[in-house]
Amino acid sequence: DIQMTQSPSTLSASVGDRVTITCRASQSISRWLAWYQQKPGKAPKLLIYEASTLESGVPSRFSGSGSGTEFTLTITSLQPDDFATYYCQQHNSYDYNFGQGTKLEIK
Amino acid sequence: EVQLLESGGDLAPPGGSLRLSCAASGFTFSRNPMSWVRQAPGKGLEWLSAINGIGTNKYYADAVKGRFTISRDNSKSTLYLQLNSLRAEDTAVYYCARDPEGTHGDYFDCWGQGTLVTVSS
């Protein structure tokens, strides 16, 4: 199995900040990585797939980069609606494991 | 509008069984692979199982292999997950999720609202 590790587990930031979340795979997954946003009591929402392709309707302040084993999700100019938990997920091969999540909190 | 609606979650005893359903609408169901993903209370997301569009290929995470069975009925646009030999650690919200057509591997562009399975005596 490919293991996915996110850092940090918790991130405190303010509205208007730029933040970066890192996701590392235990082996190369090329560019086959997705990012999701989840709010309490809600289903996850797809933000990015194939490491850097923005899902339709997702604001352009979200961006993804990376390949191989290291990936990042960047949110520029944080908005109040962005405080949530973020997960990465590899879509290279079964099992389609997720990272453990990064909770983005208001500072 | 694309919608997925899960049902079937309930309280079940250890060793018991449940059958979850996911009714799809707003898209041609048979074109899309589908998956089940769960989330234990206060924990992260765990992919469980996937099935291709015509139902011939099925995949399972080790945690549920041999206990859970995924299936689909394209004539009813419905995805299923049969849960057998339930354990306390199976307590979670179970989501069905759609994989877009023609992708490399499975990622999920549409999710249901989730159905809660509680395993307890």
mmCIF file of N, CA, C and O in Angstrom, chain A residues 1 32 34 36 38 41-46 48-50 55 87 89-100, chain B residues 35 37 39 43-47 50-51 59-62 65 95 100 103-109 111-114:
data_model
loop_
_atom_site.group_PDB
_atom_site.id
_atom_site.type_symbol
_atom_site.label_atom_id
_atom_site.label_comp_id
_atom_site.label_asym_id
_atom_site.label_seq_id
_atom_site.Cartn_x
_atom_site.Cartn_y
_atom_site.Cartn_z
ATOM 1 N N ASP A 1 0.830 -1.213 0.000
ATOM 2 C CA ASP A 1 0.000 0.000 0.000
ATOM 3 C C ASP A 1 0.857 1.252 0.000
ATOM 4 O O ASP A 1 1.930 1.286 0.610
ATOM 5 N N TRP A 32 -0.576 11.721 -9.725
ATOM 6 C CA TRP A 32 -1.928 11.221 -9.427
ATOM 7 C C TRP A 32 -2.308 11.492 -7.980
ATOM 8 O O TRP A 32 -2.327 10.589 -7.130
ATOM 9 N N ALA A 34 -5.045 13.937 -5.478
ATOM 10 C CA ALA A 34 -6.206 14.815 -5.347
ATOM 11 C C ALA A 34 -6.209 15.470 -3.967
ATOM 12 O O ALA A 34 -5.637 14.936 -3.018
ATOM 13 N N TYR A 36 -8.970 17.453 -1.155
ATOM 14 C CA TYR A 36 -10.360 17.667 -0.781
ATOM 15 C C TYR A 36 -10.420 18.628 0.403
ATOM 16 O O TYR A 36 -9.511 18.679 1.235
ATOM 17 N N GLN A 38 -13.037 19.461 3.651
ATOM 18 C CA GLN A 38 -14.198 18.958 4.392
ATOM 19 C C GLN A 38 -14.511 19.879 5.555
ATOM 20 O O GLN A 38 -13.622 20.240 6.325
ATOM 21 N N GLY A 41 -19.436 17.859 9.672
ATOM 22 C CA GLY A 41 -20.752 17.334 9.361
ATOM 23 C C GLY A 41 -21.100 17.272 7.894
ATOM 24 O O GLY A 41 -22.232 16.913 7.541
ATOM 25 N N LYS A 42 -20.129 17.579 7.042
ATOM 26 C CA LYS A 42 -20.382 17.590 5.595
ATOM 27 C C LYS A 42 -19.487 16.587 4.883
ATOM 28 O O LYS A 42 -18.458 16.165 5.410
ATOM 29 N N ALA A 43 -19.898 16.240 3.663
ATOM 30 C CA ALA A 43 -19.069 15.370 2.837
ATOM 31 C C ALA A 43 -17.868 16.143 2.309
ATOM 32 O O ALA A 43 -17.920 17.372 2.180
ATOM 33 N N PRO A 44 -16.809 15.454 1.994
ATOM 34 C CA PRO A 44 -15.658 16.127 1.368
ATOM 35 C C PRO A 44 -16.036 16.733 0.021
ATOM 36 O O PRO A 44 -16.966 16.262 -0.649
ATOM 37 N N LYS A 45 -15.266 17.747 -0.348
ATOM 38 C CA LYS A 45 -15.448 18.418 -1.633
ATOM 39 C C LYS A 45 -14.131 18.369 -2.397
ATOM 40 O O LYS A 45 -13.078 18.720 -1.850
ATOM 41 N N LEU A 46 -14.193 17.924 -3.642
ATOM 42 C CA LEU A 46 -12.987 17.851 -4.469
ATOM 43 C C LEU A 46 -12.518 19.253 -4.842
ATOM 44 O O LEU A 46 -13.303 20.065 -5.339
ATOM 45 N N ILE A 48 -8.861 19.689 -6.170
ATOM 46 C CA ILE A 48 -7.791 19.545 -7.158
ATOM 47 C C ILE A 48 -7.593 18.068 -7.444
ATOM 48 O O ILE A 48 -7.689 17.236 -6.544
ATOM 49 N N TYR A 49 -7.320 17.732 -8.705
ATOM 50 C CA TYR A 49 -6.949 16.373 -9.076
ATOM 51 C C TYR A 49 -5.747 16.433 -10.012
ATOM 52 O O TYR A 49 -5.391 17.497 -10.526
ATOM 53 N N GLU A 50 -5.129 15.283 -10.198
ATOM 54 C CA GLU A 50 -3.899 15.201 -11.000
ATOM 55 C C GLU A 50 -2.890 16.254 -10.537
ATOM 56 O O GLU A 50 -2.229 16.910 -11.357
ATOM 57 N N GLU A 55 -10.593 21.673 -9.891
ATOM 58 C CA GLU A 55 -11.947 21.221 -10.198
ATOM 59 C C GLU A 55 -12.809 22.425 -10.574
ATOM 60 O O GLU A 55 -12.636 23.536 -10.046
ATOM 61 N N TYR A 87 -7.689 17.139 2.975
ATOM 62 C CA TYR A 87 -7.134 15.801 2.812
ATOM 63 C C TYR A 87 -6.521 15.651 1.422
ATOM 64 O O TYR A 87 -7.107 16.119 0.429
ATOM 65 N N GLN A 89 -5.257 12.627 -1.353
ATOM 66 C CA GLN A 89 -5.595 11.243 -1.690
ATOM 67 C C GLN A 89 -4.846 10.859 -2.955
ATOM 68 O O GLN A 89 -4.886 11.580 -3.954
ATOM 69 N N GLN A 90 -4.167 9.715 -2.899
ATOM 70 C CA GLN A 90 -3.475 9.277 -4.112
ATOM 71 C C GLN A 90 -4.442 8.523 -5.002
ATOM 72 O O GLN A 90 -5.236 7.698 -4.510
ATOM 73 N N HIS A 91 -4.426 8.826 -6.291
ATOM 74 C CA HIS A 91 -5.273 8.083 -7.228
ATOM 75 C C HIS A 91 -4.412 7.415 -8.303
ATOM 76 O O HIS A 91 -4.766 7.342 -9.477
ATOM 77 N N ASN A 92 -3.259 6.910 -7.827
ATOM 78 C CA ASN A 92 -2.369 6.176 -8.713
ATOM 79 C C ASN A 92 -2.751 4.705 -8.805
ATOM 80 O O ASN A 92 -2.743 4.115 -9.894
ATOM 81 N N SER A 93 -3.043 4.100 -7.659
ATOM 82 C CA SER A 93 -3.318 2.663 -7.632
ATOM 83 C C SER A 93 -4.062 2.298 -6.351
ATOM 84 O O SER A 93 -4.005 3.024 -5.359
ATOM 85 N N TYR A 94 -4.774 1.150 -6.408
ATOM 86 C CA TYR A 94 -5.433 0.645 -5.192
ATOM 87 C C TYR A 94 -4.365 0.302 -4.160
ATOM 88 O O TYR A 94 -3.324 -0.210 -4.517
ATOM 89 N N ASP A 95 -4.598 0.580 -2.892
ATOM 90 C CA ASP A 95 -5.770 1.202 -2.275
ATOM 91 C C ASP A 95 -5.649 2.731 -2.391
ATOM 92 O O ASP A 95 -4.554 3.268 -2.268
ATOM 93 N N TYR A 96 -6.772 3.398 -2.584
ATOM 94 C CA TYR A 96 -6.725 4.842 -2.834
ATOM 95 C C TYR A 96 -6.674 5.615 -1.520
ATOM 96 O O TYR A 96 -7.595 6.315 -1.153
ATOM 97 N N ASN A 97 -5.540 5.498 -0.855
ATOM 98 C CA ASN A 97 -5.413 6.029 0.498
ATOM 99 C C ASN A 97 -5.423 7.538 0.571
ATOM 100 O O ASN A 97 -4.922 8.238 -0.314
ATOM 101 N N PHE A 98 -5.960 8.016 1.685
ATOM 102 C CA PHE A 98 -5.983 9.438 2.016
ATOM 103 C C PHE A 98 -4.889 9.755 3.027
ATOM 104 O O PHE A 98 -4.468 8.879 3.796
ATOM 105 N N GLY A 99 -4.460 11.013 3.050
ATOM 106 C CA GLY A 99 -3.657 11.492 4.148
ATOM 107 C C GLY A 99 -4.525 11.619 5.391
ATOM 108 O O GLY A 99 -5.755 11.518 5.332
ATOM 109 N N GLN A 100 -3.881 11.889 6.517
ATOM 110 C CA GLN A 100 -4.616 11.912 7.788
ATOM 111 C C GLN A 100 -5.366 13.211 8.020
ATOM 112 O O GLN A 100 -6.146 13.317 8.965
ATOM 113 N N SER B 35 -17.209 4.269 -5.542
ATOM 114 C CA SER B 35 -16.500 3.799 -4.365
ATOM 115 C C SER B 35 -17.305 4.050 -3.096
ATOM 116 O O SER B 35 -18.240 4.861 -3.087
ATOM 117 N N VAL B 37 -16.372 5.146 0.889
ATOM 118 C CA VAL B 37 -15.357 5.732 1.764
ATOM 119 C C VAL B 37 -16.017 5.927 3.123
ATOM 120 O O VAL B 37 -17.185 6.314 3.183
ATOM 121 N N GLN B 39 -15.679 7.296 7.414
ATOM 122 C CA GLN B 39 -15.011 8.218 8.333
ATOM 123 C C GLN B 39 -15.490 7.908 9.743
ATOM 124 O O GLN B 39 -16.652 8.161 10.075
ATOM 125 N N LYS B 43 -12.250 11.099 13.053
ATOM 126 C CA LYS B 43 -11.077 10.587 12.340
ATOM 127 C C LYS B 43 -11.085 11.004 10.874
ATOM 128 O O LYS B 43 -11.969 11.727 10.420
ATOM 129 N N GLY B 44 -10.083 10.533 10.146
ATOM 130 C CA GLY B 44 -9.944 10.879 8.743
ATOM 131 C C GLY B 44 -10.726 9.966 7.820
ATOM 132 O O GLY B 44 -11.496 9.108 8.252
ATOM 133 N N LEU B 45 -10.511 10.163 6.531
ATOM 134 C CA LEU B 45 -11.215 9.417 5.498
ATOM 135 C C LEU B 45 -10.481 8.120 5.179
ATOM 136 O O LEU B 45 -9.255 8.076 5.123
ATOM 137 N N GLU B 46 -11.258 7.068 4.959
ATOM 138 C CA GLU B 46 -10.698 5.744 4.659
ATOM 139 C C GLU B 46 -11.425 5.172 3.444
ATOM 140 O O GLU B 46 -12.627 4.896 3.514
ATOM 141 N N TRP B 47 -10.697 4.981 2.348
ATOM 142 C CA TRP B 47 -11.271 4.336 1.176
ATOM 143 C C TRP B 47 -11.487 2.852 1.477
ATOM 144 O O TRP B 47 -10.607 2.198 2.045
ATOM 145 N N ALA B 50 -14.135 -0.223 -4.346
ATOM 146 C CA ALA B 50 -14.494 0.398 -5.611
ATOM 147 C C ALA B 50 -15.042 -0.656 -6.560
ATOM 148 O O ALA B 50 -14.724 -1.846 -6.442
ATOM 149 N N ILE B 51 -15.850 -0.192 -7.512
ATOM 150 C CA ILE B 51 -16.428 -1.073 -8.520
ATOM 151 C C ILE B 51 -16.449 -0.332 -9.846
ATOM 152 O O ILE B 51 -16.721 0.878 -9.885
ATOM 153 N N TYR B 59 -12.777 -3.969 -5.972
ATOM 154 C CA TYR B 59 -11.536 -3.821 -5.219
ATOM 155 C C TYR B 59 -11.881 -3.479 -3.778
ATOM 156 O O TYR B 59 -12.851 -2.766 -3.519
ATOM 157 N N TYR B 60 -11.043 -3.956 -2.849
ATOM 158 C CA TYR B 60 -11.318 -3.767 -1.433
ATOM 159 C C TYR B 60 -10.046 -3.396 -0.674
ATOM 160 O O TYR B 60 -8.962 -3.892 -0.976
ATOM 161 N N ALA B 61 -10.212 -2.566 0.339
ATOM 162 C CA ALA B 61 -9.133 -2.333 1.289
ATOM 163 C C ALA B 61 -8.976 -3.566 2.167
ATOM 164 O O ALA B 61 -9.949 -4.288 2.438
ATOM 165 N N ASP B 62 -7.753 -3.789 2.639
ATOM 166 C CA ASP B 62 -7.499 -4.963 3.474
ATOM 167 C C ASP B 62 -8.395 -4.994 4.706
ATOM 168 O O ASP B 62 -8.791 -6.071 5.157
ATOM 169 N N LYS B 65 -11.717 -6.541 3.413
ATOM 170 C CA LYS B 65 -11.713 -7.653 2.468
ATOM 171 C C LYS B 65 -12.234 -8.914 3.141
ATOM 172 O O LYS B 65 -11.841 -9.242 4.261
ATOM 173 N N TYR B 95 -19.752 6.949 3.168
ATOM 174 C CA TYR B 95 -20.075 7.766 2.010
ATOM 175 C C TYR B 95 -19.946 6.940 0.732
ATOM 176 O O TYR B 95 -18.991 6.161 0.588
ATOM 177 N N PRO B 100 -15.046 10.331 -11.666
ATOM 178 C CA PRO B 100 -15.331 10.843 -13.019
ATOM 179 C C PRO B 100 -14.918 9.826 -14.092
ATOM 180 O O PRO B 100 -14.028 9.011 -13.886
ATOM 181 N N THR B 103 -10.739 8.672 -15.909
ATOM 182 C CA THR B 103 -9.627 9.199 -15.114
ATOM 183 C C THR B 103 -8.568 8.137 -14.881
ATOM 184 O O THR B 103 -8.811 6.945 -15.043
ATOM 185 N N HIS B 104 -7.386 8.592 -14.460
ATOM 186 C CA HIS B 104 -6.348 7.660 -14.034
ATOM 187 C C HIS B 104 -6.607 7.345 -12.572
ATOM 188 O O HIS B 104 -6.532 8.236 -11.721
ATOM 189 N N GLY B 105 -6.914 6.118 -12.287
ATOM 190 C CA GLY B 105 -7.242 5.772 -10.915
ATOM 191 C C GLY B 105 -8.562 6.394 -10.502
ATOM 192 O O GLY B 105 -9.305 6.934 -11.331
ATOM 193 N N ASP B 106 -8.870 6.312 -9.244
ATOM 194 C CA ASP B 106 -10.143 6.812 -8.735
ATOM 195 C C ASP B 106 -9.930 8.009 -7.825
ATOM 196 O O ASP B 106 -9.234 7.913 -6.807
ATOM 197 N N TYR B 107 -10.529 9.122 -8.179
ATOM 198 C CA TYR B 107 -10.735 10.208 -7.239
ATOM 199 C C TYR B 107 -12.209 10.559 -7.341
ATOM 200 O O TYR B 107 -12.920 10.028 -8.197
ATOM 201 N N PHE B 108 -12.698 11.451 -6.499
ATOM 202 C CA PHE B 108 -14.135 11.510 -6.286
ATOM 203 C C PHE B 108 -14.671 12.934 -6.411
ATOM 204 O O PHE B 108 -14.378 13.798 -5.584
ATOM 205 N N ASP B 109 -15.475 13.131 -7.454
ATOM 206 C CA ASP B 109 -15.983 14.475 -7.726
ATOM 207 C C ASP B 109 -17.384 14.711 -7.182
ATOM 208 O O ASP B 109 -17.883 15.832 -7.259
ATOM 209 N N TRP B 111 -20.027 13.297 -3.862
ATOM 210 C CA TRP B 111 -20.173 12.480 -2.669
ATOM 211 C C TRP B 111 -21.625 12.547 -2.190
ATOM 212 O O TRP B 111 -22.292 13.577 -2.331
ATOM 213 N N GLY B 112 -22.070 11.479 -1.569
ATOM 214 C CA GLY B 112 -23.346 11.526 -0.882
ATOM 215 C C GLY B 112 -23.210 12.246 0.452
ATOM 216 O O GLY B 112 -22.126 12.715 0.819
ATOM 217 N N GLN B 113 -24.307 12.319 1.173
ATOM 218 C CA GLN B 113 -24.301 13.011 2.475
ATOM 219 C C GLN B 113 -23.821 12.101 3.605
ATOM 220 O O GLN B 113 -23.541 12.574 4.706
ATOM 221 N N GLY B 114 -23.738 10.798 3.315
ATOM 222 C CA GLY B 114 -23.260 9.852 4.320
ATOM 223 C C GLY B 114 -24.384 9.195 5.098
ATOM 224 O O GLY B 114 -25.462 9.772 5.274
#
